[in-house]
Amino acid sequence: KQEVTQIPAALSVPEGENLVLNCSFTDSAIYNLQWFRQDPGKGLTSLLLIQSSQREQTSGRLNASLDKSSGRSTLYIAASQPGDSATYLCAVPNSGNTPLVFGKGTRLSVIA
Amino acid sequence: DAMVIQNPRYQVTQFGKPVTLSCSQTLNHNVMYWYQQKSSQAPKLLFHYYDKDFNNEADTPDNFQSRRPNTSFCFLDIRSPGLGDAAMYLCATSRDRSSGYTFGSGTRLTVV
C-alpha cells in the first residue's frame, strides 16, 4: 500500500525567502503526482500536476519536480509571501492510476 | 466557472441522526470521490465512482453510504453518526482516473 511522507511537518520563514517542501512515496508505479494547497477550514486547491513522464512543472513562483525512480518530489516556492501561508499536500495514486493517497502536509507560515 | 460545489459548508447533526452531504459538479467529469479529513490528518478516501461504477474502500465503515444518481451529483449518507465521524468531508472530481483532481470547498460536520 502506498505511503506518502512530507517533510517538514511545519515550516516558518521570513517573507522573501525561497523554500523547498519535500514529499516521498513508497510505490513508484504511479501515473502522476499532484500538489495541493489547503487554507484553514477550507477545501483543497490544485497547484501542480506532474505526469509520470515529466520531470517538472512550473506555475508562477511554484516549481514542482518529480523523481519517480527514487520516489521523491519537491515543491519549490520562490520569493515567499505572507499569502503563501497554508498547508501544502502532496498526493499520488495508490498504484498506477488508482485514487490519490495524501501525505499529512507541510504547514507553512510566511512571516512579514 | 466550472466547479465542484458542496452543500452545506457546515453541518451540525445529533448523535445517531442520519445526515446527508451533497456534492455537485459542472465539469462533466466521469469520476467523483469522497474523502474524510480529520484535524491535522491526511485526507482519507472513503469511496469513489467511475461513472456509475461504485468503488468502496475496504476500511470504510458500513455506516457510510454513497449515491450518484447522475453525472453531476453525488451524495454521502451517514446512517448513524458518531462523535468520531466529526470531520471535514471533501468531494473531488477528475475527468478520468489519470487526470488531475478538482476539489470542492468541503463540508465541516459536527456531531453533538
PDB file of C-alpha atoms in Angstrom:
ATOM      1  CA  LYS A   1       0.000   0.000   0.000  1.00  0.00           C
ATOM      2  CA  GLN A   2       1.255   3.449  -0.957  1.00  0.00           C
ATOM      3  CA  GLU A   3       2.626   5.609   1.863  1.00  0.00           C
ATOM      4  CA  VAL A   4       3.286   9.320   1.406  1.00  0.00           C
ATOM      5  CA  THR A   5       5.570  11.245   3.739  1.00  0.00           C
ATOM      6  CA  GLN A   6       6.029  15.001   3.797  1.00  0.00           C
ATOM      7  CA  ILE A   7       8.939  16.718   5.487  1.00  0.00           C
ATOM      8  CA  PRO A   8       8.996  19.043   7.327  1.00  0.00           C
ATOM      9  CA  ALA A   9       5.614  18.900   9.069  1.00  0.00           C
ATOM     10  CA  ALA A  10       5.763  22.635   9.707  1.00  0.00           C
ATOM     11  CA  LEU A  11       7.943  25.464   8.474  1.00  0.00           C
ATOM     12  CA  SER A  12       8.177  29.146   9.359  1.00  0.00           C
ATOM     13  CA  VAL A  13      10.162  31.524   7.157  1.00  0.00           C
ATOM     14  CA  PRO A  14      10.549  35.282   6.761  1.00  0.00           C
ATOM     15  CA  GLU A  15       8.942  36.907   3.745  1.00  0.00           C
ATOM     16  CA  GLY A  16      11.057  36.815   0.594  1.00  0.00           C
ATOM     17  CA  GLU A  17      12.820  33.522   1.258  1.00  0.00           C
ATOM     18  CA  ASN A  18      12.947  30.710  -1.265  1.00  0.00           C
ATOM     19  CA  LEU A  19      11.907  27.378   0.198  1.00  0.00           C
ATOM     20  CA  VAL A  20      11.582  23.687  -0.633  1.00  0.00           C
ATOM     21  CA  LEU A  21       8.930  21.265   0.566  1.00  0.00           C
ATOM     22  CA  ASN A  22       9.646  17.553   0.305  1.00  0.00           C
ATOM     23  CA  CYS A  23       7.429  14.583  -0.489  1.00  0.00           C
ATOM     24  CA  SER A  24       8.378  10.921  -0.663  1.00  0.00           C
ATOM     25  CA  PHE A  25       6.298   7.888  -1.639  1.00  0.00           C
ATOM     26  CA  THR A  26       6.891   4.163  -1.413  1.00  0.00           C
ATOM     27  CA  ASP A  27       5.411   2.798  -4.667  1.00  0.00           C
ATOM     28  CA  SER A  28       6.926   4.391  -7.767  1.00  0.00           C
ATOM     29  CA  ALA A  29       4.477   2.777 -10.223  1.00  0.00           C
ATOM     30  CA  ILE A  30       2.371   5.929 -10.467  1.00  0.00           C
ATOM     31  CA  TYR A  31       0.730   7.798 -13.344  1.00  0.00           C
ATOM     32  CA  ASN A  32       1.098  11.242 -11.822  1.00  0.00           C
ATOM     33  CA  LEU A  33       1.675  13.321  -8.697  1.00  0.00           C
ATOM     34  CA  GLN A  34      -0.318  16.325  -7.606  1.00  0.00           C
ATOM     35  CA  TRP A  35       0.447  19.158  -5.182  1.00  0.00           C
ATOM     36  CA  PHE A  36      -2.394  20.944  -3.387  1.00  0.00           C
ATOM     37  CA  ARG A  37      -2.791  23.910  -1.097  1.00  0.00           C
ATOM     38  CA  GLN A  38      -5.251  23.950   1.808  1.00  0.00           C
ATOM     39  CA  ASP A  39      -6.166  27.064   3.777  1.00  0.00           C
ATOM     40  CA  PRO A  40      -7.518  26.545   7.323  1.00  0.00           C
ATOM     41  CA  GLY A  41     -11.034  25.120   7.292  1.00  0.00           C
ATOM     42  CA  LYS A  42     -11.188  25.071   3.507  1.00  0.00           C
ATOM     43  CA  GLY A  43     -11.057  22.570   0.669  1.00  0.00           C
ATOM     44  CA  LEU A  44      -8.026  21.728  -1.441  1.00  0.00           C
ATOM     45  CA  THR A  45      -6.800  23.861  -4.320  1.00  0.00           C
ATOM     46  CA  SER A  46      -4.757  22.140  -7.015  1.00  0.00           C
ATOM     47  CA  LEU A  47      -1.363  23.761  -7.583  1.00  0.00           C
ATOM     48  CA  LEU A  48       0.533  21.497  -9.952  1.00  0.00           C
ATOM     49  CA  LEU A  49       0.006  18.135 -11.645  1.00  0.00           C
ATOM     50  CA  ILE A  50       3.057  16.235 -12.879  1.00  0.00           C
ATOM     51  CA  GLN A  51       2.561  13.263 -15.188  1.00  0.00           C
ATOM     52  CA  SER A  52       4.893  10.286 -14.712  1.00  0.00           C
ATOM     53  CA  SER A  53       6.692  11.085 -17.989  1.00  0.00           C
ATOM     54  CA  GLN A  54       7.517  14.616 -16.825  1.00  0.00           C
ATOM     55  CA  ARG A  55      10.361  15.769 -14.592  1.00  0.00           C
ATOM     56  CA  GLU A  56       8.900  19.094 -13.502  1.00  0.00           C
ATOM     57  CA  GLN A  57       6.068  21.591 -13.786  1.00  0.00           C
ATOM     58  CA  THR A  58       6.050  25.328 -13.166  1.00  0.00           C
ATOM     59  CA  SER A  59       3.305  27.776 -12.313  1.00  0.00           C
ATOM     60  CA  GLY A  60       4.330  31.312 -11.444  1.00  0.00           C
ATOM     61  CA  ARG A  61       6.561  31.200  -8.373  1.00  0.00           C
ATOM     62  CA  LEU A  62       5.969  27.474  -7.896  1.00  0.00           C
ATOM     63  CA  ASN A  63       8.056  24.680  -9.357  1.00  0.00           C
ATOM     64  CA  ALA A  64       7.455  21.008  -8.678  1.00  0.00           C
ATOM     65  CA  SER A  65       9.866  18.244  -9.605  1.00  0.00           C
ATOM     66  CA  LEU A  66       9.344  14.501  -9.776  1.00  0.00           C
ATOM     67  CA  ASP A  67      11.935  11.744  -9.487  1.00  0.00           C
ATOM     68  CA  LYS A  68       9.781   8.676  -9.908  1.00  0.00           C
ATOM     69  CA  SER A  69      12.557   6.108  -9.605  1.00  0.00           C
ATOM     70  CA  SER A  70      13.594   7.373  -6.179  1.00  0.00           C
ATOM     71  CA  GLY A  71      10.021   8.068  -5.033  1.00  0.00           C
ATOM     72  CA  ARG A  72      10.522  11.776  -4.412  1.00  0.00           C
ATOM     73  CA  SER A  73       9.016  15.112  -5.316  1.00  0.00           C
ATOM     74  CA  THR A  74       9.845  18.640  -4.253  1.00  0.00           C
ATOM     75  CA  LEU A  75       7.806  21.828  -4.345  1.00  0.00           C
ATOM     76  CA  TYR A  76       9.926  24.947  -4.672  1.00  0.00           C
ATOM     77  CA  ILE A  77       8.374  28.292  -3.734  1.00  0.00           C
ATOM     78  CA  ALA A  78      10.309  31.365  -4.826  1.00  0.00           C
ATOM     79  CA  ALA A  79      10.214  34.719  -3.049  1.00  0.00           C
ATOM     80  CA  SER A  80       7.685  33.607  -0.438  1.00  0.00           C
ATOM     81  CA  GLN A  81       4.866  35.956   0.616  1.00  0.00           C
ATOM     82  CA  PRO A  82       2.565  36.020   3.670  1.00  0.00           C
ATOM     83  CA  GLY A  83      -0.287  34.968   1.349  1.00  0.00           C
ATOM     84  CA  ASP A  84       1.566  31.686   0.749  1.00  0.00           C
ATOM     85  CA  SER A  85       0.844  30.675   4.352  1.00  0.00           C
ATOM     86  CA  ALA A  86      -1.187  27.455   4.168  1.00  0.00           C
ATOM     87  CA  THR A  87      -0.803  23.686   4.347  1.00  0.00           C
ATOM     88  CA  TYR A  88       0.711  22.075   1.255  1.00  0.00           C
ATOM     89  CA  LEU A  89      -0.246  18.483   0.484  1.00  0.00           C
ATOM     90  CA  CYS A  90       1.336  16.025  -1.887  1.00  0.00           C
ATOM     91  CA  ALA A  91      -0.715  13.168  -3.359  1.00  0.00           C
ATOM     92  CA  VAL A  92      -0.009  10.150  -5.551  1.00  0.00           C
ATOM     93  CA  PRO A  93      -2.107   7.205  -6.692  1.00  0.00           C
ATOM     94  CA  ASN A  94      -2.054   4.097  -4.506  1.00  0.00           C
ATOM     95  CA  SER A  95      -0.624   2.436  -7.611  1.00  0.00           C
ATOM     96  CA  GLY A  96      -0.948   3.048 -11.326  1.00  0.00           C
ATOM     97  CA  ASN A  97      -3.976   5.259 -11.829  1.00  0.00           C
ATOM     98  CA  THR A  98      -5.918   4.391  -8.680  1.00  0.00           C
ATOM     99  CA  PRO A  99      -7.288   7.162  -6.419  1.00  0.00           C
ATOM    100  CA  LEU A 100      -4.909   9.576  -4.745  1.00  0.00           C
ATOM    101  CA  VAL A 101      -3.256   8.889  -1.415  1.00  0.00           C
ATOM    102  CA  PHE A 102      -2.273  12.004   0.500  1.00  0.00           C
ATOM    103  CA  GLY A 103       0.540  12.985   2.791  1.00  0.00           C
ATOM    104  CA  LYS A 104      -0.253  14.835   6.024  1.00  0.00           C
ATOM    105  CA  GLY A 105       1.070  18.038   4.536  1.00  0.00           C
ATOM    106  CA  THR A 106       3.563  20.733   5.439  1.00  0.00           C
ATOM    107  CA  ARG A 107       2.124  23.712   7.325  1.00  0.00           C
ATOM    108  CA  LEU A 108       3.874  26.826   6.037  1.00  0.00           C
ATOM    109  CA  SER A 109       3.927  30.198   7.778  1.00  0.00           C
ATOM    110  CA  VAL A 110       5.498  33.156   5.977  1.00  0.00           C
ATOM    111  CA  ILE A 111       6.190  35.994   8.369  1.00  0.00           C
ATOM    112  CA  ALA A 112       6.011  39.581   7.134  1.00  0.00           C
TER     113      ALA A 112
ATOM    114  CA  ASP B   1     -16.908  28.922 -13.943  1.00  0.00           C
ATOM    115  CA  ALA B   2     -16.931  25.140 -13.949  1.00  0.00           C
ATOM    116  CA  MET B   3     -16.591  23.897 -10.431  1.00  0.00           C
ATOM    117  CA  VAL B   4     -17.333  21.442  -7.650  1.00  0.00           C
ATOM    118  CA  ILE B   5     -19.920  22.624  -5.126  1.00  0.00           C
ATOM    119  CA  GLN B   6     -20.513  21.105  -1.719  1.00  0.00           C
ATOM    120  CA  ASN B   7     -23.531  21.798   0.438  1.00  0.00           C
ATOM    121  CA  PRO B   8     -23.799  22.685   3.170  1.00  0.00           C
ATOM    122  CA  ARG B   9     -20.477  24.260   4.198  1.00  0.00           C
ATOM    123  CA  TYR B  10     -21.208  23.478   7.835  1.00  0.00           C
ATOM    124  CA  GLN B  11     -23.472  20.735   9.133  1.00  0.00           C
ATOM    125  CA  VAL B  12     -24.362  20.034  12.754  1.00  0.00           C
ATOM    126  CA  THR B  13     -26.138  16.771  13.445  1.00  0.00           C
ATOM    127  CA  GLN B  14     -27.184  14.875  16.544  1.00  0.00           C
ATOM    128  CA  PHE B  15     -25.515  11.659  17.594  1.00  0.00           C
ATOM    129  CA  GLY B  16     -27.255   8.825  15.743  1.00  0.00           C
ATOM    130  CA  LYS B  17     -29.361  11.050  13.470  1.00  0.00           C
ATOM    131  CA  PRO B  18     -28.894  10.292   9.750  1.00  0.00           C
ATOM    132  CA  VAL B  19     -27.284  13.046   7.718  1.00  0.00           C
ATOM    133  CA  THR B  20     -26.674  13.572   4.002  1.00  0.00           C
ATOM    134  CA  LEU B  21     -23.950  15.676   2.436  1.00  0.00           C
ATOM    135  CA  SER B  22     -24.164  16.688  -1.196  1.00  0.00           C
ATOM    136  CA  CYS B  23     -21.725  17.413  -3.994  1.00  0.00           C
ATOM    137  CA  SER B  24     -22.418  18.696  -7.488  1.00  0.00           C
ATOM    138  CA  GLN B  25     -20.120  19.387 -10.417  1.00  0.00           C
ATOM    139  CA  THR B  26     -20.362  21.341 -13.645  1.00  0.00           C
ATOM    140  CA  LEU B  27     -17.144  19.868 -15.084  1.00  0.00           C
ATOM    141  CA  ASN B  28     -18.840  16.785 -16.580  1.00  0.00           C
ATOM    142  CA  HIS B  29     -16.105  14.639 -15.062  1.00  0.00           C
ATOM    143  CA  ASN B  30     -16.503  10.871 -15.029  1.00  0.00           C
ATOM    144  CA  VAL B  31     -15.003  10.209 -11.615  1.00  0.00           C
ATOM    145  CA  MET B  32     -16.229  11.508  -8.258  1.00  0.00           C
ATOM    146  CA  TYR B  33     -14.555  10.907  -4.895  1.00  0.00           C
ATOM    147  CA  TRP B  34     -15.417  11.336  -1.217  1.00  0.00           C
ATOM    148  CA  TYR B  35     -12.582  11.914   1.271  1.00  0.00           C
ATOM    149  CA  GLN B  36     -12.739  12.306   5.046  1.00  0.00           C
ATOM    150  CA  GLN B  37     -10.219  14.607   6.706  1.00  0.00           C
ATOM    151  CA  LYS B  38      -9.822  14.853  10.472  1.00  0.00           C
ATOM    152  CA  SER B  39      -7.882  17.627  12.163  1.00  0.00           C
ATOM    153  CA  SER B  40      -4.200  17.720  11.131  1.00  0.00           C
ATOM    154  CA  GLN B  41      -4.598  14.431   9.258  1.00  0.00           C
ATOM    155  CA  ALA B  42      -4.256  13.473   5.611  1.00  0.00           C
ATOM    156  CA  PRO B  43      -7.499  13.189   3.627  1.00  0.00           C
ATOM    157  CA  LYS B  44      -8.640   9.563   3.616  1.00  0.00           C
ATOM    158  CA  LEU B  45     -10.561   8.081   0.683  1.00  0.00           C
ATOM    159  CA  LEU B  46     -13.997   6.689   1.596  1.00  0.00           C
ATOM    160  CA  PHE B  47     -15.231   5.689  -1.876  1.00  0.00           C
ATOM    161  CA  HIS B  48     -15.317   6.755  -5.483  1.00  0.00           C
ATOM    162  CA  TYR B  49     -17.479   6.388  -8.576  1.00  0.00           C
ATOM    163  CA  TYR B  50     -16.105   5.845 -12.041  1.00  0.00           C
ATOM    164  CA  ASP B  51     -19.210   6.850 -13.964  1.00  0.00           C
ATOM    165  CA  LYS B  52     -21.851   4.617 -12.316  1.00  0.00           C
ATOM    166  CA  ASP B  53     -19.343   2.049 -11.102  1.00  0.00           C
ATOM    167  CA  PHE B  54     -19.147   2.288  -7.287  1.00  0.00           C
ATOM    168  CA  ASN B  55     -15.832   1.531  -5.542  1.00  0.00           C
ATOM    169  CA  ASN B  56     -15.776   1.176  -1.779  1.00  0.00           C
ATOM    170  CA  GLU B  57     -12.547   1.273   0.225  1.00  0.00           C
ATOM    171  CA  ALA B  58     -12.052  -1.860   2.327  1.00  0.00           C
ATOM    172  CA  ASP B  59     -11.809   0.076   5.588  1.00  0.00           C
ATOM    173  CA  THR B  60     -14.754   2.446   5.012  1.00  0.00           C
ATOM    174  CA  PRO B  61     -17.278   1.779   7.798  1.00  0.00           C
ATOM    175  CA  ASP B  62     -20.683   0.358   6.821  1.00  0.00           C
ATOM    176  CA  ASN B  63     -22.175   3.450   8.457  1.00  0.00           C
ATOM    177  CA  PHE B  64     -21.146   5.399   5.349  1.00  0.00           C
ATOM    178  CA  GLN B  65     -23.046   5.049   2.088  1.00  0.00           C
ATOM    179  CA  SER B  66     -22.982   6.936  -1.194  1.00  0.00           C
ATOM    180  CA  ARG B  67     -25.288   7.579  -4.128  1.00  0.00           C
ATOM    181  CA  ARG B  68     -24.604   9.003  -7.561  1.00  0.00           C
ATOM    182  CA  PRO B  69     -27.958   9.459  -9.310  1.00  0.00           C
ATOM    183  CA  ASN B  70     -26.422  11.172 -12.356  1.00  0.00           C
ATOM    184  CA  THR B  71     -23.113  12.537 -13.647  1.00  0.00           C
ATOM    185  CA  SER B  72     -23.484  15.863 -11.840  1.00  0.00           C
ATOM    186  CA  PHE B  73     -24.459  14.823  -8.312  1.00  0.00           C
ATOM    187  CA  CYS B  74     -23.029  12.604  -5.609  1.00  0.00           C
ATOM    188  CA  PHE B  75     -24.279  12.185  -2.034  1.00  0.00           C
ATOM    189  CA  LEU B  76     -22.653  10.937   1.143  1.00  0.00           C
ATOM    190  CA  ASP B  77     -25.057   9.393   3.665  1.00  0.00           C
ATOM    191  CA  ILE B  78     -24.017   8.745   7.253  1.00  0.00           C
ATOM    192  CA  ARG B  79     -26.652   6.447   8.702  1.00  0.00           C
ATOM    193  CA  SER B  80     -25.885   6.826  12.415  1.00  0.00           C
ATOM    194  CA  PRO B  81     -23.240   9.496  13.020  1.00  0.00           C
ATOM    195  CA  GLY B  82     -20.981   9.003  15.992  1.00  0.00           C
ATOM    196  CA  LEU B  83     -18.709  11.531  17.678  1.00  0.00           C
ATOM    197  CA  GLY B  84     -15.778  10.004  15.783  1.00  0.00           C
ATOM    198  CA  ASP B  85     -17.364  10.952  12.457  1.00  0.00           C
ATOM    199  CA  ALA B  86     -16.881  14.655  13.088  1.00  0.00           C
ATOM    200  CA  ALA B  87     -14.551  15.766  10.295  1.00  0.00           C
ATOM    201  CA  MET B  88     -14.220  17.722   7.086  1.00  0.00           C
ATOM    202  CA  TYR B  89     -15.752  15.830   4.163  1.00  0.00           C
ATOM    203  CA  LEU B  90     -14.204  16.608   0.806  1.00  0.00           C
ATOM    204  CA  CYS B  91     -15.679  15.866  -2.598  1.00  0.00           C
ATOM    205  CA  ALA B  92     -13.437  15.768  -5.661  1.00  0.00           C
ATOM    206  CA  THR B  93     -13.792  15.033  -9.363  1.00  0.00           C
ATOM    207  CA  SER B  94     -11.470  14.052 -12.187  1.00  0.00           C
ATOM    208  CA  ARG B  95     -12.040  13.613 -15.908  1.00  0.00           C
ATOM    209  CA  ASP B  96     -10.649  10.094 -15.741  1.00  0.00           C
ATOM    210  CA  ARG B  97      -8.507   8.083 -13.361  1.00  0.00           C
ATOM    211  CA  SER B  98      -5.189   9.534 -14.554  1.00  0.00           C
ATOM    212  CA  SER B  99      -6.250  13.211 -14.617  1.00  0.00           C
ATOM    213  CA  GLY B 100      -5.855  15.899 -12.006  1.00  0.00           C
ATOM    214  CA  TYR B 101      -8.418  16.316  -9.238  1.00  0.00           C
ATOM    215  CA  THR B 102     -10.674  19.290  -8.573  1.00  0.00           C
ATOM    216  CA  PHE B 103     -11.965  19.629  -5.011  1.00  0.00           C
ATOM    217  CA  GLY B 104     -14.987  21.371  -3.563  1.00  0.00           C
ATOM    218  CA  SER B 105     -14.798  23.634  -0.520  1.00  0.00           C
ATOM    219  CA  GLY B 106     -15.698  20.801   1.838  1.00  0.00           C
ATOM    220  CA  THR B 107     -18.424  20.264   4.450  1.00  0.00           C
ATOM    221  CA  ARG B 108     -17.434  20.545   8.102  1.00  0.00           C
ATOM    222  CA  LEU B 109     -19.541  18.030  10.063  1.00  0.00           C
ATOM    223  CA  THR B 110     -20.063  18.436  13.795  1.00  0.00           C
ATOM    224  CA  VAL B 111     -21.789  15.701  15.811  1.00  0.00           C
ATOM    225  CA  VAL B 112     -23.402  16.737  19.110  1.00  0.00           C
TER     226      VAL B 112
END
